[in-house]
CSV table of C-alpha atoms in Angstrom, one decimal:
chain,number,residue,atom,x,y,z
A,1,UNK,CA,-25.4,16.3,28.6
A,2,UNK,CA,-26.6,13.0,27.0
A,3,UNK,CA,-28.1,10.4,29.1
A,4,UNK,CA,-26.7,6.9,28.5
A,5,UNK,CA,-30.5,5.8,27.5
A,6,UNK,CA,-31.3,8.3,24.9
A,7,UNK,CA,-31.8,7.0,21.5
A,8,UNK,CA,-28.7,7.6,19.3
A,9,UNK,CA,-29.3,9.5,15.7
A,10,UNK,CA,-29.1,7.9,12.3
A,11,UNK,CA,-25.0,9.4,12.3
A,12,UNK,CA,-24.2,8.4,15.7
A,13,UNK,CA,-25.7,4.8,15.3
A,14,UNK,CA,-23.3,4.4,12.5
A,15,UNK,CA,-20.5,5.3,14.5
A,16,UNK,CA,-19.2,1.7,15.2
A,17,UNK,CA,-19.3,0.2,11.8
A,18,UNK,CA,-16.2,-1.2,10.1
A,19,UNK,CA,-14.9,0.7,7.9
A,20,UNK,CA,-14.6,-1.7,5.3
A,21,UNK,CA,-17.5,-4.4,4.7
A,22,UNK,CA,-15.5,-6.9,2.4
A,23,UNK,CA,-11.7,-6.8,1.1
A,24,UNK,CA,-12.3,-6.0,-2.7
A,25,UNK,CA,-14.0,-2.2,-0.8
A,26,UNK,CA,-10.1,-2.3,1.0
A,27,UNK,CA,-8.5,-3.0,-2.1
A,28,UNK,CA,-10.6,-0.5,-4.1
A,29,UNK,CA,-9.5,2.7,-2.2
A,30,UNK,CA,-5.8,1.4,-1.2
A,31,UNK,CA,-5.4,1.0,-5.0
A,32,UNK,CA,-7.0,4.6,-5.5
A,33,UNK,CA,-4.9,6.4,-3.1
A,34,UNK,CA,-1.7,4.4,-4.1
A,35,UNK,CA,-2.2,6.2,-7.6
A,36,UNK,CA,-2.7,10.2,-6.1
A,37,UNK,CA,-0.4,10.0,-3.8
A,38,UNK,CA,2.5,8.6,-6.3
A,39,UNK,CA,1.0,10.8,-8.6
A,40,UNK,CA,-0.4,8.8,-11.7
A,41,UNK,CA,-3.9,10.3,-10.7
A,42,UNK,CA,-4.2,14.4,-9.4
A,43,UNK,CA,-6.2,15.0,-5.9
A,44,UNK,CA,-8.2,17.2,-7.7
A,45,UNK,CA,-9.4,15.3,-10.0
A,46,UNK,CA,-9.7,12.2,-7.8
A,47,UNK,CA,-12.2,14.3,-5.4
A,48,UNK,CA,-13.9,15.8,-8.4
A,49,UNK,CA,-14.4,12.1,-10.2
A,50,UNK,CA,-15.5,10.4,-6.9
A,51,UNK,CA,-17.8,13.2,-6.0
A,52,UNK,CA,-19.4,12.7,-9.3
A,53,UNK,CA,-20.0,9.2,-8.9
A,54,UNK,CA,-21.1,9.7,-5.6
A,55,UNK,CA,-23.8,12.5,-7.0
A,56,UNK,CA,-24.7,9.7,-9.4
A,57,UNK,CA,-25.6,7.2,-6.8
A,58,UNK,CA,-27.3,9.3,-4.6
A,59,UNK,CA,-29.5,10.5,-7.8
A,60,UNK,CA,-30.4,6.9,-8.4
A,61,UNK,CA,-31.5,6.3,-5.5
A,62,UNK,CA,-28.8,3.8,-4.5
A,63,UNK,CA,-28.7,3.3,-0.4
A,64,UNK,CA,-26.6,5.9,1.7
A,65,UNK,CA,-24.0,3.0,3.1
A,66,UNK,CA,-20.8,1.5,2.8
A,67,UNK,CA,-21.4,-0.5,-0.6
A,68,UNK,CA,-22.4,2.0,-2.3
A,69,UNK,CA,-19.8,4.1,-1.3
A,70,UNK,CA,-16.6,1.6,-2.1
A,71,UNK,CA,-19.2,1.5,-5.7
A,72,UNK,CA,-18.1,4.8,-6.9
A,73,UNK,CA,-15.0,4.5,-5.1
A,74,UNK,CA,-14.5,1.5,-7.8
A,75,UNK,CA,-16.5,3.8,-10.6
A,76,UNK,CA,-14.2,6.7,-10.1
A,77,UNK,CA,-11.3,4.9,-10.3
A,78,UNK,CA,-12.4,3.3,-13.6
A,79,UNK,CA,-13.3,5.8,-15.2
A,80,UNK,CA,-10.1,8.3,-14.5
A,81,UNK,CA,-8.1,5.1,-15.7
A,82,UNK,CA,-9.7,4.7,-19.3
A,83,UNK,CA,-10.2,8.7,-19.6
A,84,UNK,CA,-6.3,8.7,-19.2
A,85,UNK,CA,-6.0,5.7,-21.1
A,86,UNK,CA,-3.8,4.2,-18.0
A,87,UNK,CA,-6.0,1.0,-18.6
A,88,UNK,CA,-9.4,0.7,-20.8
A,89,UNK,CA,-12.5,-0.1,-20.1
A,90,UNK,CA,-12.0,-2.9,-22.5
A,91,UNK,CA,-9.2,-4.4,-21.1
A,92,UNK,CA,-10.2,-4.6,-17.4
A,93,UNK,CA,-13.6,-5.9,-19.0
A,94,UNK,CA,-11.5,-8.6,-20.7
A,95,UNK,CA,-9.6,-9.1,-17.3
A,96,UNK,CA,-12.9,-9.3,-15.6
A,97,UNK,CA,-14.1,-12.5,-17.6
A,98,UNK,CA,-10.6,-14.1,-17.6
A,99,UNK,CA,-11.1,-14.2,-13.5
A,100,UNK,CA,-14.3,-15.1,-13.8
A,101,UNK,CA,-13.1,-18.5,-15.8
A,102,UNK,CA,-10.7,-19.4,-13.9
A,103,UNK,CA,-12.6,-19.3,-10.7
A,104,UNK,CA,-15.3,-21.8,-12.6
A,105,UNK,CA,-12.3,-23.7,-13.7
A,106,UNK,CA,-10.5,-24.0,-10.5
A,107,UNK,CA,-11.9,-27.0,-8.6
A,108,UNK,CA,-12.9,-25.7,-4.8
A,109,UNK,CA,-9.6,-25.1,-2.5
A,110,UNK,CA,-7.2,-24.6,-4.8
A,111,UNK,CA,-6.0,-21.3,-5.3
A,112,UNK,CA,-7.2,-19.1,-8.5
A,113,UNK,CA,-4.4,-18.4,-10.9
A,114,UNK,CA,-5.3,-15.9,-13.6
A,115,UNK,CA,-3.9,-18.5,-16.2
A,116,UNK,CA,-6.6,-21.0,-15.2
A,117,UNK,CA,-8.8,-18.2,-17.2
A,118,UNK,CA,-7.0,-18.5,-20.2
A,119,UNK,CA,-9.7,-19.1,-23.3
A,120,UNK,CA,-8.9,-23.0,-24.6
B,1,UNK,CA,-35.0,-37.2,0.2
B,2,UNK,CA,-35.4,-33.7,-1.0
B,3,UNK,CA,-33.0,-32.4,1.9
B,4,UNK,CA,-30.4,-35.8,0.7
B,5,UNK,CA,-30.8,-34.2,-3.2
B,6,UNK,CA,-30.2,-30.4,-2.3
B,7,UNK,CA,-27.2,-31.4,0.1
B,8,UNK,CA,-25.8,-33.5,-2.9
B,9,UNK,CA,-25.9,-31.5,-5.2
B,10,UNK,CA,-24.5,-28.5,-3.1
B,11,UNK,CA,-21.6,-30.6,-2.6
B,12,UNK,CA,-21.2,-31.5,-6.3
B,13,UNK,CA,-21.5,-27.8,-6.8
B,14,UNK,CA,-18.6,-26.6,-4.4
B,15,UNK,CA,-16.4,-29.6,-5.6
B,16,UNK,CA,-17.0,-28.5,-9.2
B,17,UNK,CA,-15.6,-24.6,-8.5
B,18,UNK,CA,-14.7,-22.0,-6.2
B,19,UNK,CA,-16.7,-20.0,-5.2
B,20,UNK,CA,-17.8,-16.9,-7.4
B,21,UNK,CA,-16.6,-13.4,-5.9
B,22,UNK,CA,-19.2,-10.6,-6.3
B,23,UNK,CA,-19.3,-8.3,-9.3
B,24,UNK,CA,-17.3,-5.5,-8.0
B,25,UNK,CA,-14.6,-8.1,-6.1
B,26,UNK,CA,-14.1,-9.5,-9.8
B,27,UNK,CA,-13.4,-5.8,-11.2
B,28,UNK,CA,-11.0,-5.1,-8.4
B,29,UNK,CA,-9.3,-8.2,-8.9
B,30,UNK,CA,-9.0,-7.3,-12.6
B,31,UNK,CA,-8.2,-3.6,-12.1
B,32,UNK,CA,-5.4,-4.3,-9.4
B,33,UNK,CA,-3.9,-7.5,-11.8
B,34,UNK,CA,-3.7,-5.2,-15.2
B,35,UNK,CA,-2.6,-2.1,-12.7
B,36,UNK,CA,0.3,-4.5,-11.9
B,37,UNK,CA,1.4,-5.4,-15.1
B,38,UNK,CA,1.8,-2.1,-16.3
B,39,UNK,CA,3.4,-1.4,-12.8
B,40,UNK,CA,1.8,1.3,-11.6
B,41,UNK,CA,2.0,0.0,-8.1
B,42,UNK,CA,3.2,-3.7,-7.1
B,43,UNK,CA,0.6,-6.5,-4.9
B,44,UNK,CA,2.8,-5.8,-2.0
B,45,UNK,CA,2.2,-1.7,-2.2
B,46,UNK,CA,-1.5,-2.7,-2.0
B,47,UNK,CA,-1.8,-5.2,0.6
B,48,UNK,CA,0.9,-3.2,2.7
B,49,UNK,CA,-1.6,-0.5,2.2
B,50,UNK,CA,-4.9,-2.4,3.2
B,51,UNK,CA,-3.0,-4.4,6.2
B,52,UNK,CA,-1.8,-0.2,7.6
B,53,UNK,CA,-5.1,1.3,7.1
B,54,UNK,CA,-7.4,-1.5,8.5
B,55,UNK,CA,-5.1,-2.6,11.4
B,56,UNK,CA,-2.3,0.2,12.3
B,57,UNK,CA,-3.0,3.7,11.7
B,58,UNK,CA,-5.8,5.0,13.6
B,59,UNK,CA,-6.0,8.6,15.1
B,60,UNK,CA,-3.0,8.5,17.2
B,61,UNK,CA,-1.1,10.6,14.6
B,62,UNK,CA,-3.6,13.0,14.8
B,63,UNK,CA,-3.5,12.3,18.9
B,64,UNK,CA,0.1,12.9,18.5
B,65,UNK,CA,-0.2,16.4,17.0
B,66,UNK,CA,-2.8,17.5,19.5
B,67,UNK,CA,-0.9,16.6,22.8
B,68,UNK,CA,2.0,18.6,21.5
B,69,UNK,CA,-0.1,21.3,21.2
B,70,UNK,CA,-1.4,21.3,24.4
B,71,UNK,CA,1.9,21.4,26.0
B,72,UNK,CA,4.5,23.4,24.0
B,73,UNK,CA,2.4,26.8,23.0
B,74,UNK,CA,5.4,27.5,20.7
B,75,UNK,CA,4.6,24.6,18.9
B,76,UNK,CA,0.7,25.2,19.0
B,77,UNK,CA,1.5,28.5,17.4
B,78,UNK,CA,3.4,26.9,14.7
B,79,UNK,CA,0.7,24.5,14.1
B,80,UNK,CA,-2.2,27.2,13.6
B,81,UNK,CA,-0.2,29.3,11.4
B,82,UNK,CA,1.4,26.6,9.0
B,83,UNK,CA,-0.2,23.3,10.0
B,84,UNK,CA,1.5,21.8,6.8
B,85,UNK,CA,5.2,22.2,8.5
B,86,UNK,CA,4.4,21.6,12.0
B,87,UNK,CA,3.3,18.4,11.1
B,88,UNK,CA,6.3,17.8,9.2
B,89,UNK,CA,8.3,18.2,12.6
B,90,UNK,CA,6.6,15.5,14.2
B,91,UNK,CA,7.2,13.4,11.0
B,92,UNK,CA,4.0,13.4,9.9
B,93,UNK,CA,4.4,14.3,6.3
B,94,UNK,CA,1.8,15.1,4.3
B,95,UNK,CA,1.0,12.7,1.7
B,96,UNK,CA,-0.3,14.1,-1.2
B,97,UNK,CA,0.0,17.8,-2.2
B,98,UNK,CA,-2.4,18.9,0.0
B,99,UNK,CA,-2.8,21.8,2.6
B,100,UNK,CA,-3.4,21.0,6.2
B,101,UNK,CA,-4.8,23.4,8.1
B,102,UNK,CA,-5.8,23.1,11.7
B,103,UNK,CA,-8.6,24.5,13.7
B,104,UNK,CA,-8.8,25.2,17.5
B,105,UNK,CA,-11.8,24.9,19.3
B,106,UNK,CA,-12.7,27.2,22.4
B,107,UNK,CA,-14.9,27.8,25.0
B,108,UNK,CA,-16.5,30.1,22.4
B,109,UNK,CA,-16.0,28.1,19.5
B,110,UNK,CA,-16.7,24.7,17.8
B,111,UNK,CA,-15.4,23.2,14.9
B,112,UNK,CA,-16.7,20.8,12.5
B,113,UNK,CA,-14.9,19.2,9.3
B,114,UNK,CA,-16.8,18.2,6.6
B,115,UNK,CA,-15.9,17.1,2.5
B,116,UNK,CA,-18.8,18.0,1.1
B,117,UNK,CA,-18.5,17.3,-2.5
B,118,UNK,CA,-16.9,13.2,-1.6
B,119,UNK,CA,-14.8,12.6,1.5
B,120,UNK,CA,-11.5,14.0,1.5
B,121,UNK,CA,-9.9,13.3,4.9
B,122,UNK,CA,-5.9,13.0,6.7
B,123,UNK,CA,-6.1,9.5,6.4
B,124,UNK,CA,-2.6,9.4,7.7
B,125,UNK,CA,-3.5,11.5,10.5
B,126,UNK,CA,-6.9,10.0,12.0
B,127,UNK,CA,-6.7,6.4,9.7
B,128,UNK,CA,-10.0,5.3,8.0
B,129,UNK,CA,-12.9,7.8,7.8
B,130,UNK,CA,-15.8,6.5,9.8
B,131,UNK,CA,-18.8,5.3,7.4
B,132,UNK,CA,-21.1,8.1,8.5
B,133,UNK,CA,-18.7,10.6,7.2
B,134,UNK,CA,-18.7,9.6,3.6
B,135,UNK,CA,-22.4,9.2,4.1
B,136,UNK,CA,-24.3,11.5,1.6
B,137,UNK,CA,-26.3,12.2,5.0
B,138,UNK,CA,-23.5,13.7,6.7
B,139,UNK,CA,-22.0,15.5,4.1
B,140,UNK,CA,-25.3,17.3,3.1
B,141,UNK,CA,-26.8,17.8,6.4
B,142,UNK,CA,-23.2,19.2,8.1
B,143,UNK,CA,-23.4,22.5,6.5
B,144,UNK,CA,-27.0,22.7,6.6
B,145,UNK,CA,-27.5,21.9,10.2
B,146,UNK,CA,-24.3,21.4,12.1
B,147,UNK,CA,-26.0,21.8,15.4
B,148,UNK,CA,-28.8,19.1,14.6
B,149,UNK,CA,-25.9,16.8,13.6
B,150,UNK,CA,-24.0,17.6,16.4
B,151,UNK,CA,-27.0,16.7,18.6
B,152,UNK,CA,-27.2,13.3,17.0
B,153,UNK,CA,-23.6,12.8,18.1
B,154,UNK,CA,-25.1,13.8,21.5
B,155,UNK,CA,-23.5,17.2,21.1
B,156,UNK,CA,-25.2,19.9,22.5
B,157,UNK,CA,-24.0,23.3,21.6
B,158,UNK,CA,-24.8,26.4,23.7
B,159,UNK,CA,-26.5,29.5,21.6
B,160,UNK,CA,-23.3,31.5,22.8
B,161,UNK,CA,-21.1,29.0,21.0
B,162,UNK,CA,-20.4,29.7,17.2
B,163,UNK,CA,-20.5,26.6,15.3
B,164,UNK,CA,-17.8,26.9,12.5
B,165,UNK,CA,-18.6,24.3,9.5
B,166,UNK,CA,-15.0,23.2,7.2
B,167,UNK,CA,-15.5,22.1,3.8
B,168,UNK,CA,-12.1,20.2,2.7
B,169,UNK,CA,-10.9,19.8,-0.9
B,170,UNK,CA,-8.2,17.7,-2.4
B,171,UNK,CA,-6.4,21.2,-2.0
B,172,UNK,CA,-7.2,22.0,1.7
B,173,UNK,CA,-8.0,19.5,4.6
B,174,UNK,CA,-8.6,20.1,8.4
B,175,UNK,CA,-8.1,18.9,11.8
B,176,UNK,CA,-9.5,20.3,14.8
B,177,UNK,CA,-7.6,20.7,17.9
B,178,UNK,CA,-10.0,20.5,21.1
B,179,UNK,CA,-9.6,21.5,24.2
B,180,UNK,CA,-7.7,19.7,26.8
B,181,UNK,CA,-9.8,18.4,29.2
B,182,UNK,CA,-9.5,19.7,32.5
B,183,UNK,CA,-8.0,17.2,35.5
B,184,UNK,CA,-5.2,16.5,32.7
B,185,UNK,CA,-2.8,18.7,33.9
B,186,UNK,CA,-0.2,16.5,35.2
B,187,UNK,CA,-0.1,14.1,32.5
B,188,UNK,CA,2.2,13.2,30.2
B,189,UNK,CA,2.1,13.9,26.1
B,190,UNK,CA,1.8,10.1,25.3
B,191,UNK,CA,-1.2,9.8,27.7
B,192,UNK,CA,-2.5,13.2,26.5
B,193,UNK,CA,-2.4,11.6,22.9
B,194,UNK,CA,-4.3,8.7,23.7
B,195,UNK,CA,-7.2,10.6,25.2
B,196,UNK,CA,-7.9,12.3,21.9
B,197,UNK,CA,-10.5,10.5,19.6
B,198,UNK,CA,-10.9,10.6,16.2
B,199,UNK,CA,-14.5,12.3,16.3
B,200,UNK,CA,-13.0,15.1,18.8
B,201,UNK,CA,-10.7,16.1,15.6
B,202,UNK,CA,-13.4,16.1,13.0
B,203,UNK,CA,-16.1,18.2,15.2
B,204,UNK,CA,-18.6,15.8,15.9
B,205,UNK,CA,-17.4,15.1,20.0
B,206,UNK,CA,-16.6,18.4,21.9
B,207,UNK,CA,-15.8,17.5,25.4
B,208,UNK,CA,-12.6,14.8,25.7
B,209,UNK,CA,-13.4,12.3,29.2
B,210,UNK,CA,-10.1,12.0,31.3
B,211,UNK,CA,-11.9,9.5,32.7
B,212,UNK,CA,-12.6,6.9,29.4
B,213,UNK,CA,-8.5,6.3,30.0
């Protein structure tokens, strides 16, 4: 048996953490298990995709914790949605630089619309 | 009058914008708004989603399952044969086309889960997966060394025990029933739930402590 003073291992130790370390990490895997469980994206090739990116990460070097993780979570996802064609690369890029406009457009404490990021 | 200037201008700054969210906040927020519009799911499927998994489900489903075990042997029977319809008794449907299969632990056995090629997991059964089990750590060192990662978990496994290592798929995922503790003998299935953690039905805690309830 364990005494209460032993030092815990590098697995244990992480035990306690949150699971999630910001929303967008949340958001990331609700919206990726939303799509295989109604069925837009297979299990299979869920698991296979995130496993990839997850290969990739470790490969580069990229720290063993929650960030990287919710990463490929948001890599895998991507990339199964512009292989299918479900939503391009181009488009969520677009997307991505309309949000980013109207955050610099919308003075501080006022909510962000996505129309704010409409180019003039 | 450095500190006056810095203060200043911070304050022109945050008056100016909001704040900036981080590079992969900015994708999600443009993934989940396009993902919208061409209604794949709606914002309310999402944040319905994010408000279950971070605040309601945990691993009393999986608690659930367990305690029935333990007391209706029939049901226990039902459970190791066909996990998948068992747990559609109690309700607990499985989400995605997947097999469930569950695992008993004995006084000659332990079992530990593990996805080793991303982190495939009954999320409606035991909630979130803890950090460390997506961790590449945990995934590469669980088949390699169960008993040294059982150890860190402050797991120590006789020699006479055989340490049996799960990989899941998308396919085929796994919970393990422990043992009941002794001393539990006169309590009820709702209590007996409880007492079941979340680390007892992936492997990594073997004994279950009466006592912690």
């Amino acid at each position: 048996m364990k005494l209460p003073d032993e030092p815990l291992g590098p697995l244990k130790r992480k035990d306690g953490d949150p699971t999630f370390d910001e929303p967008w990490q949340a958001q990331a895997l609700a919206m990726a298990d939303t799509l295989v469980v109604t069925g837009k994206i297979s299990a299979a090739a869920w698991a296979e995709t995130l496993g990839a990116e997850l290969r990739k990460a470790a490969d580069t070097g990229a720290p063993d914790d929650t960030e990287t993780y919710y990463r490929a979570v948001l890599a895998a996802l991507e990339r199964l949605l512009n292989q299918s064609g479900a939503a391009e690369k181009s488009e969520i890029d677009a997307r991505r630089d309309q949000w980013e406009r109207a955050y610099l457009n919308t003075p501080h404490g006022q909510p962000v619309q996505l129309s704010a990021g409409e180019k003039a | 009058m450095t500190e006056y200037n810095a203060d200043k201008i911070g304050e022109i700054h945050r008056h100016l914008h909001s704040e900036l969210p981080s590079e992969p906040a900015l994708r999600v927020k443009a993934l989940e708004s396009v993902l919208v519009e061409k209604e794949l799911f709606t914002s309310a499927d999402i944040d319905k989603w994010v408000d279950a998994y971070t605040e309601k489900v945990g691993p009393i489903n999986g608690g659930k399952v367990v305690a029935r075990a333990w007391v209706d042997a029939a049901f226990k029977a039902r459970l190791l044969a066909d996990g998948t319809k068992a747990f559609d008794e109690l309700g607990f449907k499985s989400r995605v086309d997947s097999d469930l299969k569950t695992v008993e632990n004995t006084a000659s056995v332990q079992n530990l889960v593990v996805c080793t090629l991303c982190s495939c997991y009954p999320l409606h059964l035991l909630g979130m997966s803890p950090t460390w089990y997506k961790s590449n750590e945990y995934r590469a060192r669980a088949v390699r060394d169960p008993r040294g990662v059982l150890r860190e978990f402050g797991v120590e496994i006789d020699d006479d025990v055989e340490v049996r290592v799960w990989d899941s798929t998308s396919e085929r995922r796994f919970l393990v029933l422990p043992q009941r503790p002794p001393g539990t003998e006169t309590w009820p299935e709702d209590k007996l739930a409880r007492l079941v953690t979340r680390n007892a039905m992936i492997g990594t805690q073997r004994d279950l402590t009466p006592e912690s309830l």
